[in-house]
PDB file of C-alpha atoms in Angstrom:
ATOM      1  CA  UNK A   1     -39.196  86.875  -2.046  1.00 49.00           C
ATOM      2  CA  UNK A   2     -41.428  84.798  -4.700  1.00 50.00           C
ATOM      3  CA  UNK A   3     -39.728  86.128  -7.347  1.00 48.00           C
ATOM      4  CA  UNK A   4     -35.958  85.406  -5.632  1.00 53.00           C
ATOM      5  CA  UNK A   5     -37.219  81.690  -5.156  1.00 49.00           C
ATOM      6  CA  UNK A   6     -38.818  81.630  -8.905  1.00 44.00           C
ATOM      7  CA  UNK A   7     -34.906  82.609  -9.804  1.00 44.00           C
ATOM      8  CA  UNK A   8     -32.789  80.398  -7.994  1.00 45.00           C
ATOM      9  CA  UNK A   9     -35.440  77.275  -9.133  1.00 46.00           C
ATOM     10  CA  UNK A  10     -34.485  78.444 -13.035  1.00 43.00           C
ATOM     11  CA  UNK A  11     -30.809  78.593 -11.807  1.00 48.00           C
ATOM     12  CA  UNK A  12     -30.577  75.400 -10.172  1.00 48.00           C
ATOM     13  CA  UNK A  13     -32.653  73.886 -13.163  1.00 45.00           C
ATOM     14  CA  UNK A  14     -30.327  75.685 -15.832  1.00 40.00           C
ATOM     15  CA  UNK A  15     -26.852  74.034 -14.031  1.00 42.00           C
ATOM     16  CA  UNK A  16     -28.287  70.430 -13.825  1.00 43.00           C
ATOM     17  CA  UNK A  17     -29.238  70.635 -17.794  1.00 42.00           C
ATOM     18  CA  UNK A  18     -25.982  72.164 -18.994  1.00 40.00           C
ATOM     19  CA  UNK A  19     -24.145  69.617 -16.109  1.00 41.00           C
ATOM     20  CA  UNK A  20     -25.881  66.064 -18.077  1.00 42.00           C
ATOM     21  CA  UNK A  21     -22.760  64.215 -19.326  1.00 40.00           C
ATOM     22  CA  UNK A  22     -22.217  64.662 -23.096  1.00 42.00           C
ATOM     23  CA  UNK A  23     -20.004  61.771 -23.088  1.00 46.00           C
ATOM     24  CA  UNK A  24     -20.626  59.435 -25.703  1.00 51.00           C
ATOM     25  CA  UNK A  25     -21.015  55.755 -24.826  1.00 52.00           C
ATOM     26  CA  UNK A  26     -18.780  53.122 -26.724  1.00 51.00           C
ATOM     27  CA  UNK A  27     -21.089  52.439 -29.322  1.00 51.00           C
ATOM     28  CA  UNK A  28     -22.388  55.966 -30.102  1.00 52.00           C
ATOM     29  CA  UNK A  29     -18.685  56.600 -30.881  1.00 52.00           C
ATOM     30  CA  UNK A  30     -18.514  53.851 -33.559  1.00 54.00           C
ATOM     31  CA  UNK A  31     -21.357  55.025 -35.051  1.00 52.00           C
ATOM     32  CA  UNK A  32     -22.073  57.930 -37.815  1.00 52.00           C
ATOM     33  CA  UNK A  33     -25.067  59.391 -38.812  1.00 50.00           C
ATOM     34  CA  UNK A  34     -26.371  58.852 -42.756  1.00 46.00           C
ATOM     35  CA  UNK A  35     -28.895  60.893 -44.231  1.00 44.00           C
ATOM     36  CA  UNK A  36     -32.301  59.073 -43.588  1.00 54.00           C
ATOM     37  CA  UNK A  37     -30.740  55.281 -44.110  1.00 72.00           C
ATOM     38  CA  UNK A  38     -29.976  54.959 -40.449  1.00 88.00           C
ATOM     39  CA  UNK A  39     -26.263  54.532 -38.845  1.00 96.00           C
ATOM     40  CA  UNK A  40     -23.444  52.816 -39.754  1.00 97.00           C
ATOM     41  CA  UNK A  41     -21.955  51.211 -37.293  1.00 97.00           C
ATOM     42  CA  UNK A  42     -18.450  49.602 -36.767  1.00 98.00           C
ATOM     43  CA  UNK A  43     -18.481  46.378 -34.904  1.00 98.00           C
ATOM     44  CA  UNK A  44     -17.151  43.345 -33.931  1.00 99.00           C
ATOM     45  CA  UNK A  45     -18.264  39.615 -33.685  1.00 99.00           C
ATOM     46  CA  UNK A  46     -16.402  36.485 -31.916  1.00 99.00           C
ATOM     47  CA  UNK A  47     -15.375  33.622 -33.732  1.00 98.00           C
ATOM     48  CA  UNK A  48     -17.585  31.738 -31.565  1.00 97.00           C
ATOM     49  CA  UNK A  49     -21.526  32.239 -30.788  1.00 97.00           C
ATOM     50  CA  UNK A  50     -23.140  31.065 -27.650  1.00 96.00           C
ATOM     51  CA  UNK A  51     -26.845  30.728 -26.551  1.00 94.00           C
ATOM     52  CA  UNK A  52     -28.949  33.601 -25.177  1.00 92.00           C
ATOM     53  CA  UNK A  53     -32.017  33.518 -23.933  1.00 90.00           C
ATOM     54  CA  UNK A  54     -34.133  36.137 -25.035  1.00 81.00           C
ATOM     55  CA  UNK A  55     -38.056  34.853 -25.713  1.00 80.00           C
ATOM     56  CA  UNK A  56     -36.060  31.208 -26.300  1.00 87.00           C
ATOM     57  CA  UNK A  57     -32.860  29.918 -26.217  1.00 92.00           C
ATOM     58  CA  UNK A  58     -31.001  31.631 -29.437  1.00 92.00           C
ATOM     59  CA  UNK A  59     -27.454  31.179 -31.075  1.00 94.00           C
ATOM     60  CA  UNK A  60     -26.744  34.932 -30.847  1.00 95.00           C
ATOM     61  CA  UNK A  61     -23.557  36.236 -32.288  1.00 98.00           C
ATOM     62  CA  UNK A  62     -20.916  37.683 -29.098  1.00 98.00           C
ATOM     63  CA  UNK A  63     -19.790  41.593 -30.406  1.00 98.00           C
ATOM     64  CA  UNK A  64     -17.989  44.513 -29.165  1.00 98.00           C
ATOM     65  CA  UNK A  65     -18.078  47.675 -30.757  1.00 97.00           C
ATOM     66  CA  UNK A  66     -14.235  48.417 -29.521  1.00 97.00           C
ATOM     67  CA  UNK A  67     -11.539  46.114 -29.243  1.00 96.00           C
ATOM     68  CA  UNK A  68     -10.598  46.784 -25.450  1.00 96.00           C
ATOM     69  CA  UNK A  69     -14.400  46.114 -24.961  1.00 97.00           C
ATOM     70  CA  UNK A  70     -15.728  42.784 -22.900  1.00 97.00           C
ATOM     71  CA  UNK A  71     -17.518  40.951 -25.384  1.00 98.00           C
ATOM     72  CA  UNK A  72     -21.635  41.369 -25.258  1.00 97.00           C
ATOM     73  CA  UNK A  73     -24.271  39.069 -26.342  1.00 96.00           C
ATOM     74  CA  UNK A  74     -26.391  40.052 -29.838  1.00 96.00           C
ATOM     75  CA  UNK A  75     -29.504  38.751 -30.406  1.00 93.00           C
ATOM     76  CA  UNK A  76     -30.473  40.331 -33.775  1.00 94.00           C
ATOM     77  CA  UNK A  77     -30.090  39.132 -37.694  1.00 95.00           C
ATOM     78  CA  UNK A  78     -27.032  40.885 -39.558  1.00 98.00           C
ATOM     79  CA  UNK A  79     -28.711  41.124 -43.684  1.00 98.00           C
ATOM     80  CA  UNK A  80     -26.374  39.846 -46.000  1.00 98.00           C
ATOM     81  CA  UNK A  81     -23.552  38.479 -43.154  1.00 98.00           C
ATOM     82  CA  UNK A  82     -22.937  34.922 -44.075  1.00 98.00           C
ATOM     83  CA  UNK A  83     -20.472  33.978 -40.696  1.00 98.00           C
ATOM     84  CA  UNK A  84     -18.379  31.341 -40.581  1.00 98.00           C
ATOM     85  CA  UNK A  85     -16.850  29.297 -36.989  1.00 98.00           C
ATOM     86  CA  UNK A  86     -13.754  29.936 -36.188  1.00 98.00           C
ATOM     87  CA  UNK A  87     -12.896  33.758 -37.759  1.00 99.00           C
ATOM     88  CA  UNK A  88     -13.286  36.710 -35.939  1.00 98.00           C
ATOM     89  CA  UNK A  89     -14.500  40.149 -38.014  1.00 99.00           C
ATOM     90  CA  UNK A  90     -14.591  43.640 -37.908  1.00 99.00           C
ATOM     91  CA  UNK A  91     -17.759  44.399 -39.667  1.00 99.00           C
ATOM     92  CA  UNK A  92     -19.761  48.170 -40.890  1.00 99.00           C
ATOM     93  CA  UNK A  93     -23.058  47.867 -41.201  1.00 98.00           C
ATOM     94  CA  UNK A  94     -26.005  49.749 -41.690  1.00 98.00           C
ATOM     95  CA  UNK A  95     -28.615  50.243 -38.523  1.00 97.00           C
ATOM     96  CA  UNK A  96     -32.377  51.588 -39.497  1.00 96.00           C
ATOM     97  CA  UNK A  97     -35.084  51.763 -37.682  1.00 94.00           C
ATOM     98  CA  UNK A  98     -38.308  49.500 -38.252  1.00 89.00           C
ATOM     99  CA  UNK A  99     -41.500  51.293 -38.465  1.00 88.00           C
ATOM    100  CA  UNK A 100     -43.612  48.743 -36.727  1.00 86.00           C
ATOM    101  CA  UNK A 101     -41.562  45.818 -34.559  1.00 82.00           C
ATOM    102  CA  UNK A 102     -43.119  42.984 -33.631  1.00 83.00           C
ATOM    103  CA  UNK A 103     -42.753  42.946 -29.740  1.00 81.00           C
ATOM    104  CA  UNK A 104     -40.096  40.419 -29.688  1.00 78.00           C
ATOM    105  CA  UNK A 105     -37.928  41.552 -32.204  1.00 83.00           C
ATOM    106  CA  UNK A 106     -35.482  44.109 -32.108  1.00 87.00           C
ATOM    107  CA  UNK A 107     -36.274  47.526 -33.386  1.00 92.00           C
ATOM    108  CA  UNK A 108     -33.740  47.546 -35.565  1.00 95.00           C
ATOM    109  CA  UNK A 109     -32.345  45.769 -39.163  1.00 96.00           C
ATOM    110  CA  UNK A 110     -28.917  45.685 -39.511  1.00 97.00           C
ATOM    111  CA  UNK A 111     -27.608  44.921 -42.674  1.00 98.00           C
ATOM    112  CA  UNK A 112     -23.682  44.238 -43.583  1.00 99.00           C
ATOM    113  CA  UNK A 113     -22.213  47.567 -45.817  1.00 98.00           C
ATOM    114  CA  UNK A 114     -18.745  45.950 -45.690  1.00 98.00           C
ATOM    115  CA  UNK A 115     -16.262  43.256 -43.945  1.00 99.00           C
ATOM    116  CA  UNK A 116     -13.554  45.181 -42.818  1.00 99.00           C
ATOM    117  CA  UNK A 117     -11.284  42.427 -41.782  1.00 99.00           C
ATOM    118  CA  UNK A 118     -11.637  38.461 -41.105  1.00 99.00           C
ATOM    119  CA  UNK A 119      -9.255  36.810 -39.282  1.00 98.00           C
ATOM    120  CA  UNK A 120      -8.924  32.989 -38.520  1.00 98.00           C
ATOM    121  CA  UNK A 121      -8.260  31.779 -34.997  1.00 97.00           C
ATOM    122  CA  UNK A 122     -10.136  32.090 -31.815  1.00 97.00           C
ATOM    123  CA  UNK A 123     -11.247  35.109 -30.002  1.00 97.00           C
ATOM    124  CA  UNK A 124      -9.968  35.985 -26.629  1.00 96.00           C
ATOM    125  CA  UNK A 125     -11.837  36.282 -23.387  1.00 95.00           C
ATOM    126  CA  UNK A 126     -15.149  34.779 -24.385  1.00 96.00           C
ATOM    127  CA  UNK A 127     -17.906  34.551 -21.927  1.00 93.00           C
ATOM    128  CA  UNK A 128     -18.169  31.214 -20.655  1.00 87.00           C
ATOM    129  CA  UNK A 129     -21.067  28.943 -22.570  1.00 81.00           C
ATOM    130  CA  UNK A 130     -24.025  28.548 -20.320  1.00 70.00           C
ATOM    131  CA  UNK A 131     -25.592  25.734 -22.107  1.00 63.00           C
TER     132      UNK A 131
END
């Protein structure tokens, strides 16, 4: 009988494991794997930016990784990005890891590899400004 129990445990452990989704999320599918520099990542940012409030109140760039995507708030530095008002881009950049983040900062350094495309006018369905 122990033994019986000890198999249908390993069973019912076995199904759940293989039955975890293996979907990817939205951004894991915009992003590809380089050998020990990090990700790149394909990405979006508004032609606006609005205020978050992360430690403080922030001017944090709005991004989607797709373009059928609601857009989300980013609170982190893009390396080498100079943005200007009023054009929206499809960026890639380069995610690595930092070693040793300071507690309020984000783990990660993203630094611009390429603009993809820049294109004046506003974007559409922009989270309201909560200022």
């Amino acid at each position: 009988m122990k033994y019986i129990s000890l198999l249908l445990l390993l069973g019912a452990t076995l199904c759940s494991s293989v039955s975890c989704s293996t979907t990817k999320t939205n951004a894991e599918q915009n992003i590809s794997k380089t050998a020990d520099k990090g990700l790149e990542i394909r990405m979006f940012i508004a032609s606006e930016k609005r205020t978050g409030y992360g430690v403080g109140p922030q001017s944090c760039f709005l991004i989607k990784y797709k373009p059928e995507e609601k857009w989300q708030y980013f609170y982190s530095e893009i390396q080498g990005f100079q943005y200007e008002p009023g054009y929206e881009y499809q960026l890639l950049l380069q995610r690595t890891e930092r070693k040793n983040p300071p507690q309020d900062a984000s783990k990660y350094v993203y630094t611009l590899k390429k603009i993809i495309s820049k294109t004046a006018g506003p974007s559409k369905a922009l989270p309201e400004n909560k200022n």
